[in-house]
Amino acid sequence: MYTIEFQKRGLPHAHILIFLHPYNKYLDPSDIDRIISVEVPDPVKQPRLYNLVKAHMVHGPCGLANPKCSCMKDGRCTKFYPKKFQDVRIFNQGGYPVYIRRDNGHKINKNGIQLHSGHVVPYNPSLLMKYVSPSEACWRIFSYSIHGRKPDVERLFFHLEGENPVDYKEFEQIGDVLLKASVTESMFTSWFDVNKEYAEAKSLTYGQFVSKFVYVKKTRTWKPRKRGYTIGRLVWVPPATGELYYMRMLLTVKKGPTSYDDLKTFEGVKHKSFREACFAMGFL
């Protein structure tokens, strides 16, 4: 059984569970020492392995040398590095091996800090020597999708009357800001306008609306969808927002409203607030 994951630098790594034939099983615990290493290789005798360990199999630097490292919490490394030196291999109380990790004198310079074997992550020398994968490069050369989402999800924004957000630069004059279309128009208010124009829109809630219509940001209008399928998701607001929270509750069921007042209306009665409308509909 296995699963493949891609690391940040683009190299894949595998989580593998292997069942060995009895003839191929490693029955002697000392066999572990031939499979797993946690020491810095000799840079003279094994220069290629040394460079690979230096590039990929060293944790840190962290601790006092780099207290801002992502592994640090309350002044200590959460991965428990650097590890203690160990002259013999043992098994701890949980049954996990504590590998031989000798102070062989070899160092690795990383970001100006000298690191020893206590900072080395367990690795298999033979696999590490072969483990150079062009996976990400091939993926990009063939122009495969890097990110995918199906179906598309549209975040639907809403606001109380007269409280739509307006973007402006700090040096702009207030008079010019008030002339912006975003002061009077938004994705949400444009939804009211489309509900007046299209009969199909009147049969849809705000969340269902994007499955049949597309919002054009440039013109701040909705138009009928010609292709594709999108799911709408109303942005979440906490109960502490009051009327905005109750309006969101109504938007999940109200179909085709043409104004804020229409949104507050239930069975021909226009209520004074969204909360009262929710109460009348049995939500509260």
mmCIF file of C-alpha atoms in Angstrom:
data_model
loop_
_atom_site.group_PDB
_atom_site.id
_atom_site.type_symbol
_atom_site.label_atom_id
_atom_site.label_comp_id
_atom_site.label_asym_id
_atom_site.label_seq_id
_atom_site.Cartn_x
_atom_site.Cartn_y
_atom_site.Cartn_z
ATOM 1 C CA MET A 1 0.000 0.000 0.000
ATOM 2 C CA TYR A 2 1.320 3.456 -0.771
ATOM 3 C CA THR A 3 0.415 7.070 -1.281
ATOM 4 C CA ILE A 4 2.451 9.689 -3.149
ATOM 5 C CA GLU A 5 2.846 13.269 -1.931
ATOM 6 C CA PHE A 6 4.782 16.172 -3.411
ATOM 7 C CA GLN A 7 7.054 18.193 -1.182
ATOM 8 C CA LYS A 8 7.464 21.960 -1.458
ATOM 9 C CA ARG A 9 10.569 21.677 -3.617
ATOM 10 C CA GLY A 10 8.644 19.560 -6.128
ATOM 11 C CA LEU A 11 10.081 16.138 -5.285
ATOM 12 C CA PRO A 12 7.599 13.341 -4.619
ATOM 13 C CA HIS A 13 7.836 11.169 -1.545
ATOM 14 C CA ALA A 14 5.967 8.005 -0.723
ATOM 15 C CA HIS A 15 4.394 6.585 2.425
ATOM 16 C CA ILE A 16 4.726 2.838 1.913
ATOM 17 C CA LEU A 17 3.688 -0.244 3.846
ATOM 18 C CA ILE A 18 5.547 -3.321 2.556
ATOM 19 C CA PHE A 19 4.829 -6.963 3.364
ATOM 20 C CA LEU A 20 7.977 -9.034 2.826
ATOM 21 C CA HIS A 21 8.284 -12.700 2.027
ATOM 22 C CA PRO A 22 9.728 -14.602 5.026
ATOM 23 C CA TYR A 23 12.929 -15.240 3.059
ATOM 24 C CA ASN A 24 13.413 -11.504 2.541
ATOM 25 C CA LYS A 25 12.602 -10.285 6.034
ATOM 26 C CA TYR A 26 15.253 -8.588 8.136
ATOM 27 C CA LEU A 27 15.224 -10.765 11.220
ATOM 28 C CA ASP A 28 18.275 -9.287 12.937
ATOM 29 C CA PRO A 29 17.803 -5.802 14.432
ATOM 30 C CA SER A 30 21.333 -4.969 13.298
ATOM 31 C CA ASP A 31 20.021 -5.030 9.714
ATOM 32 C CA ILE A 32 18.404 -1.671 10.458
ATOM 33 C CA ASP A 33 21.846 -0.103 10.541
ATOM 34 C CA ARG A 34 22.406 -1.155 6.920
ATOM 35 C CA ILE A 35 19.120 0.359 5.795
ATOM 36 C CA ILE A 36 18.777 3.610 7.762
ATOM 37 C CA SER A 37 21.436 6.206 8.426
ATOM 38 C CA VAL A 38 21.265 9.391 10.494
ATOM 39 C CA GLU A 39 24.854 10.538 10.246
ATOM 40 C CA VAL A 40 26.665 13.131 8.158
ATOM 41 C CA PRO A 41 28.596 11.250 5.411
ATOM 42 C CA ASP A 42 32.296 11.716 4.847
ATOM 43 C CA PRO A 43 32.571 14.684 2.431
ATOM 44 C CA VAL A 44 35.856 13.300 1.023
ATOM 45 C CA LYS A 45 34.952 9.629 0.542
ATOM 46 C CA GLN A 46 31.264 10.202 -0.293
ATOM 47 C CA PRO A 47 31.005 13.711 -1.773
ATOM 48 C CA ARG A 48 27.797 13.089 -3.750
ATOM 49 C CA LEU A 49 25.971 11.535 -0.808
ATOM 50 C CA TYR A 50 27.286 14.315 1.433
ATOM 51 C CA ASN A 51 25.856 17.015 -0.855
ATOM 52 C CA LEU A 52 22.490 15.242 -1.070
ATOM 53 C CA VAL A 53 22.239 14.930 2.705
ATOM 54 C CA LYS A 54 23.235 18.583 3.026
ATOM 55 C CA ALA A 55 20.571 19.672 0.532
ATOM 56 C CA HIS A 56 17.665 17.485 1.597
ATOM 57 C CA MET A 57 18.149 15.597 4.853
ATOM 58 C CA VAL A 58 19.156 18.195 7.449
ATOM 59 C CA HIS A 59 16.739 19.684 9.939
ATOM 60 C CA GLY A 60 17.171 23.308 10.889
ATOM 61 C CA PRO A 61 19.035 25.194 11.917
ATOM 62 C CA CYS A 62 16.703 25.840 14.816
ATOM 63 C CA GLY A 63 17.017 26.251 18.578
ATOM 64 C CA LEU A 64 19.126 29.108 19.911
ATOM 65 C CA ALA A 65 20.752 29.522 16.496
ATOM 66 C CA ASN A 66 17.391 30.263 14.860
ATOM 67 C CA PRO A 67 14.582 30.774 17.413
ATOM 68 C CA LYS A 68 12.204 31.961 14.665
ATOM 69 C CA CYS A 69 12.288 28.620 12.843
ATOM 70 C CA SER A 70 8.801 27.222 12.113
ATOM 71 C CA CYS A 71 9.492 24.137 14.262
ATOM 72 C CA MET A 72 10.095 26.218 17.388
ATOM 73 C CA LYS A 73 7.482 26.480 20.130
ATOM 74 C CA ASP A 74 8.040 27.818 23.641
ATOM 75 C CA GLY A 75 11.751 28.020 22.921
ATOM 76 C CA ARG A 76 12.110 24.340 21.959
ATOM 77 C CA CYS A 77 12.122 22.383 18.709
ATOM 78 C CA THR A 78 8.860 20.452 18.330
ATOM 79 C CA LYS A 79 10.735 17.784 16.327
ATOM 80 C CA PHE A 80 13.247 17.360 19.167
ATOM 81 C CA TYR A 81 16.318 18.348 17.157
ATOM 82 C CA PRO A 82 19.222 18.176 17.554
ATOM 83 C CA LYS A 83 19.020 14.516 18.528
ATOM 84 C CA LYS A 84 21.346 12.999 21.117
ATOM 85 C CA PHE A 85 24.338 11.020 19.933
ATOM 86 C CA GLN A 86 23.814 7.260 20.152
ATOM 87 C CA ASP A 87 26.652 4.746 19.846
ATOM 88 C CA VAL A 88 24.388 1.680 19.676
ATOM 89 C CA ARG A 89 20.961 1.107 18.201
ATOM 90 C CA ILE A 90 18.168 0.484 20.704
ATOM 91 C CA PHE A 91 14.384 0.305 20.734
ATOM 92 C CA ASN A 92 12.442 2.677 22.949
ATOM 93 C CA GLN A 93 9.437 1.799 25.110
ATOM 94 C CA GLY A 94 7.090 2.379 22.181
ATOM 95 C CA GLY A 95 8.944 -0.138 20.046
ATOM 96 C CA TYR A 96 10.478 2.464 17.743
ATOM 97 C CA PRO A 97 14.170 2.218 16.838
ATOM 98 C CA VAL A 98 16.653 4.778 18.097
ATOM 99 C CA TYR A 99 19.222 4.764 15.327
ATOM 100 C CA ILE A 100 22.995 4.806 15.700
ATOM 101 C CA ARG A 101 23.952 8.469 15.602
ATOM 102 C CA ARG A 102 27.662 8.895 16.295
ATOM 103 C CA ASP A 103 29.632 12.091 16.545
ATOM 104 C CA ASN A 104 31.867 11.305 13.571
ATOM 105 C CA GLY A 105 33.258 14.831 13.368
ATOM 106 C CA HIS A 106 31.723 15.639 9.988
ATOM 107 C CA LYS A 107 29.899 18.958 9.791
ATOM 108 C CA ILE A 108 27.440 20.643 7.446
ATOM 109 C CA ASN A 109 27.451 24.402 7.029
ATOM 110 C CA LYS A 110 23.916 25.725 6.599
ATOM 111 C CA ASN A 111 23.186 29.446 6.661
ATOM 112 C CA GLY A 112 26.531 30.044 8.326
ATOM 113 C CA ILE A 113 25.849 27.568 11.145
ATOM 114 C CA GLN A 114 27.782 24.333 11.658
ATOM 115 C CA LEU A 115 25.427 21.351 12.022
ATOM 116 C CA HIS A 116 26.393 17.832 13.097
ATOM 117 C CA SER A 117 24.812 14.378 12.848
ATOM 118 C CA GLY A 118 22.301 15.305 15.543
ATOM 119 C CA HIS A 119 20.517 17.446 12.943
ATOM 120 C CA VAL A 120 20.275 14.730 10.265
ATOM 121 C CA VAL A 121 16.880 13.288 9.304
ATOM 122 C CA PRO A 122 16.808 9.471 8.797
ATOM 123 C CA TYR A 123 17.581 8.472 5.206
ATOM 124 C CA ASN A 124 18.448 5.482 3.077
ATOM 125 C CA PRO A 125 21.773 6.152 1.298
ATOM 126 C CA SER A 126 20.985 4.023 -1.773
ATOM 127 C CA LEU A 127 17.566 5.574 -2.367
ATOM 128 C CA LEU A 128 18.817 9.088 -1.717
ATOM 129 C CA MET A 129 21.503 8.638 -4.389
ATOM 130 C CA LYS A 130 18.812 7.674 -6.957
ATOM 131 C CA TYR A 131 16.030 10.027 -5.792
ATOM 132 C CA VAL A 132 16.260 12.871 -8.305
ATOM 133 C CA SER A 133 12.820 13.295 -9.859
ATOM 134 C CA PRO A 134 11.825 15.586 -12.773
ATOM 135 C CA SER A 135 8.131 15.192 -11.904
ATOM 136 C CA GLU A 136 7.260 18.847 -11.454
ATOM 137 C CA ALA A 137 9.338 19.925 -14.455
ATOM 138 C CA CYS A 138 7.549 17.437 -16.744
ATOM 139 C CA TRP A 139 4.202 18.493 -15.323
ATOM 140 C CA ARG A 140 4.848 22.117 -16.213
ATOM 141 C CA ILE A 141 6.458 21.376 -19.601
ATOM 142 C CA PHE A 142 3.333 19.489 -20.679
ATOM 143 C CA SER A 143 1.199 22.342 -19.319
ATOM 144 C CA TYR A 144 -0.854 20.154 -17.027
ATOM 145 C CA SER A 145 -3.069 21.950 -14.553
ATOM 146 C CA ILE A 146 -1.308 22.870 -11.334
ATOM 147 C CA HIS A 147 -4.536 23.609 -9.500
ATOM 148 C CA GLY A 148 -8.000 22.253 -10.123
ATOM 149 C CA ARG A 149 -11.461 22.706 -8.718
ATOM 150 C CA LYS A 150 -14.628 21.213 -10.095
ATOM 151 C CA PRO A 151 -17.210 22.540 -10.015
ATOM 152 C CA ASP A 152 -16.179 26.177 -9.550
ATOM 153 C CA VAL A 153 -17.311 27.870 -6.346
ATOM 154 C CA GLU A 154 -18.314 31.544 -6.330
ATOM 155 C CA ARG A 155 -18.215 33.480 -3.068
ATOM 156 C CA LEU A 156 -21.345 35.597 -2.889
ATOM 157 C CA PHE A 157 -21.100 38.852 -0.972
ATOM 158 C CA PHE A 158 -23.998 40.755 0.518
ATOM 159 C CA HIS A 159 -24.491 43.839 2.663
ATOM 160 C CA LEU A 160 -27.138 45.901 4.354
ATOM 161 C CA GLU A 161 -28.692 48.803 2.497
ATOM 162 C CA GLY A 162 -26.195 51.614 2.019
ATOM 163 C CA GLU A 163 -23.353 49.639 3.609
ATOM 164 C CA ASN A 164 -21.645 48.212 0.554
ATOM 165 C CA PRO A 165 -17.826 48.439 0.678
ATOM 166 C CA VAL A 166 -16.168 51.136 -1.442
ATOM 167 C CA ASP A 167 -12.505 50.976 -2.478
ATOM 168 C CA TYR A 168 -10.566 54.230 -2.831
ATOM 169 C CA LYS A 169 -7.041 55.561 -2.561
ATOM 170 C CA GLU A 170 -6.016 57.773 0.338
ATOM 171 C CA PHE A 171 -5.289 60.795 -1.867
ATOM 172 C CA GLU A 172 -8.713 60.783 -3.595
ATOM 173 C CA GLN A 173 -11.185 63.561 -2.829
ATOM 174 C CA ILE A 174 -14.439 62.546 -1.143
ATOM 175 C CA GLY A 175 -16.421 64.117 -3.965
ATOM 176 C CA ASP A 176 -14.710 61.898 -6.512
ATOM 177 C CA VAL A 177 -15.168 58.842 -4.306
ATOM 178 C CA LEU A 178 -18.915 59.417 -4.073
ATOM 179 C CA LEU A 179 -19.135 59.429 -7.867
ATOM 180 C CA LYS A 180 -17.780 55.889 -8.074
ATOM 181 C CA ALA A 181 -20.194 53.270 -9.352
ATOM 182 C CA SER A 182 -19.332 51.035 -6.393
ATOM 183 C CA VAL A 183 -21.072 53.522 -4.076
ATOM 184 C CA THR A 184 -24.504 52.693 -5.472
ATOM 185 C CA GLU A 185 -23.902 49.358 -7.245
ATOM 186 C CA SER A 186 -22.557 46.004 -6.075
ATOM 187 C CA MET A 187 -22.790 42.311 -6.866
ATOM 188 C CA PHE A 188 -25.647 42.080 -4.387
ATOM 189 C CA THR A 189 -27.730 45.071 -5.515
ATOM 190 C CA SER A 190 -27.242 44.026 -9.151
ATOM 191 C CA TRP A 191 -28.902 40.754 -8.199
ATOM 192 C CA PHE A 192 -32.035 42.697 -7.265
ATOM 193 C CA ASP A 193 -32.043 44.374 -10.694
ATOM 194 C CA VAL A 194 -31.654 41.095 -12.618
ATOM 195 C CA ASN A 195 -34.545 39.585 -10.702
ATOM 196 C CA LYS A 196 -36.751 42.315 -12.184
ATOM 197 C CA GLU A 197 -35.646 41.519 -15.733
ATOM 198 C CA TYR A 198 -35.444 37.725 -16.030
ATOM 199 C CA ALA A 199 -38.276 35.380 -15.149
ATOM 200 C CA GLU A 200 -35.853 32.508 -14.563
ATOM 201 C CA ALA A 201 -34.032 34.529 -11.916
ATOM 202 C CA LYS A 202 -37.202 34.800 -9.827
ATOM 203 C CA SER A 203 -37.135 31.043 -9.202
ATOM 204 C CA LEU A 204 -33.630 31.028 -7.732
ATOM 205 C CA THR A 205 -32.139 31.882 -4.351
ATOM 206 C CA TYR A 206 -28.982 33.975 -4.196
ATOM 207 C CA GLY A 207 -26.861 30.854 -3.750
ATOM 208 C CA GLN A 208 -28.520 29.098 -6.715
ATOM 209 C CA PHE A 209 -28.315 32.192 -8.896
ATOM 210 C CA VAL A 210 -24.712 31.664 -10.086
ATOM 211 C CA SER A 211 -25.619 28.314 -11.629
ATOM 212 C CA LYS A 212 -27.606 30.221 -14.273
ATOM 213 C CA PHE A 213 -26.006 33.680 -14.320
ATOM 214 C CA VAL A 214 -22.476 35.127 -14.431
ATOM 215 C CA TYR A 215 -21.369 38.338 -12.753
ATOM 216 C CA VAL A 216 -19.391 40.743 -14.971
ATOM 217 C CA LYS A 217 -17.215 42.865 -12.681
ATOM 218 C CA LYS A 218 -16.364 45.423 -15.368
ATOM 219 C CA THR A 219 -19.976 46.445 -15.942
ATOM 220 C CA ARG A 220 -21.219 45.401 -12.469
ATOM 221 C CA THR A 221 -24.060 43.415 -13.995
ATOM 222 C CA TRP A 222 -25.245 39.821 -14.197
ATOM 223 C CA LYS A 223 -25.796 38.061 -17.514
ATOM 224 C CA PRO A 224 -27.228 34.607 -18.359
ATOM 225 C CA ARG A 225 -24.662 31.807 -18.184
ATOM 226 C CA LYS A 226 -23.845 30.225 -21.565
ATOM 227 C CA ARG A 227 -21.542 27.418 -20.413
ATOM 228 C CA GLY A 228 -20.092 25.776 -17.331
ATOM 229 C CA TYR A 229 -21.543 25.216 -13.900
ATOM 230 C CA THR A 230 -20.800 27.074 -10.687
ATOM 231 C CA ILE A 231 -21.895 26.597 -7.086
ATOM 232 C CA GLY A 232 -22.664 29.682 -5.034
ATOM 233 C CA ARG A 233 -21.615 30.021 -1.393
ATOM 234 C CA LEU A 234 -22.742 32.925 0.776
ATOM 235 C CA VAL A 235 -19.913 34.371 2.850
ATOM 236 C CA TRP A 236 -20.267 33.516 6.533
ATOM 237 C CA VAL A 237 -21.113 36.160 9.111
ATOM 238 C CA PRO A 238 -21.367 35.653 12.893
ATOM 239 C CA PRO A 239 -24.633 36.139 14.844
ATOM 240 C CA ALA A 240 -23.064 39.195 16.486
ATOM 241 C CA THR A 241 -23.512 41.110 13.214
ATOM 242 C CA GLY A 242 -27.221 41.345 13.970
ATOM 243 C CA GLU A 243 -29.355 42.319 10.986
ATOM 244 C CA LEU A 244 -26.706 41.164 8.517
ATOM 245 C CA TYR A 245 -26.832 37.696 10.075
ATOM 246 C CA TYR A 246 -30.628 37.547 9.825
ATOM 247 C CA MET A 247 -30.524 38.788 6.244
ATOM 248 C CA ARG A 248 -28.178 35.930 5.384
ATOM 249 C CA MET A 249 -30.704 33.473 6.823
ATOM 250 C CA LEU A 250 -33.370 34.886 4.507
ATOM 251 C CA LEU A 251 -31.060 34.722 1.486
ATOM 252 C CA THR A 252 -30.810 30.942 1.838
ATOM 253 C CA VAL A 253 -34.541 30.521 1.079
ATOM 254 C CA LYS A 254 -35.873 33.731 -0.476
ATOM 255 C CA LYS A 255 -36.234 33.499 -4.259
ATOM 256 C CA GLY A 256 -36.133 36.407 -6.681
ATOM 257 C CA PRO A 257 -36.398 39.461 -4.349
ATOM 258 C CA THR A 258 -36.152 42.794 -6.154
ATOM 259 C CA SER A 259 -35.300 45.030 -3.179
ATOM 260 C CA TYR A 260 -34.408 45.036 0.508
ATOM 261 C CA ASP A 261 -38.066 45.560 1.362
ATOM 262 C CA ASP A 262 -39.052 42.616 -0.808
ATOM 263 C CA LEU A 263 -36.525 40.501 1.093
ATOM 264 C CA LYS A 264 -38.260 41.426 4.363
ATOM 265 C CA THR A 265 -41.706 40.551 3.016
ATOM 266 C CA PHE A 266 -43.368 37.253 3.946
ATOM 267 C CA GLU A 267 -46.887 36.216 2.916
ATOM 268 C CA GLY A 268 -47.661 39.748 1.798
ATOM 269 C CA VAL A 269 -46.534 41.384 5.029
ATOM 270 C CA LYS A 270 -43.474 43.659 4.994
ATOM 271 C CA HIS A 271 -41.652 43.431 8.297
ATOM 272 C CA LYS A 272 -39.623 46.215 9.880
ATOM 273 C CA SER A 273 -36.421 44.202 10.196
ATOM 274 C CA PHE A 274 -34.784 41.063 8.874
ATOM 275 C CA ARG A 275 -34.975 39.581 12.343
ATOM 276 C CA GLU A 276 -38.755 40.002 12.421
ATOM 277 C CA ALA A 277 -38.999 38.423 8.971
ATOM 278 C CA CYS A 278 -36.931 35.435 10.156
ATOM 279 C CA PHE A 279 -39.226 35.100 13.191
ATOM 280 C CA ALA A 280 -42.324 35.183 10.952
ATOM 281 C CA MET A 281 -40.855 32.447 8.750
ATOM 282 C CA GLY A 282 -40.161 30.256 11.763
ATOM 283 C CA PHE A 283 -36.365 30.496 11.719
ATOM 284 C CA LEU A 284 -36.153 31.788 15.284
#
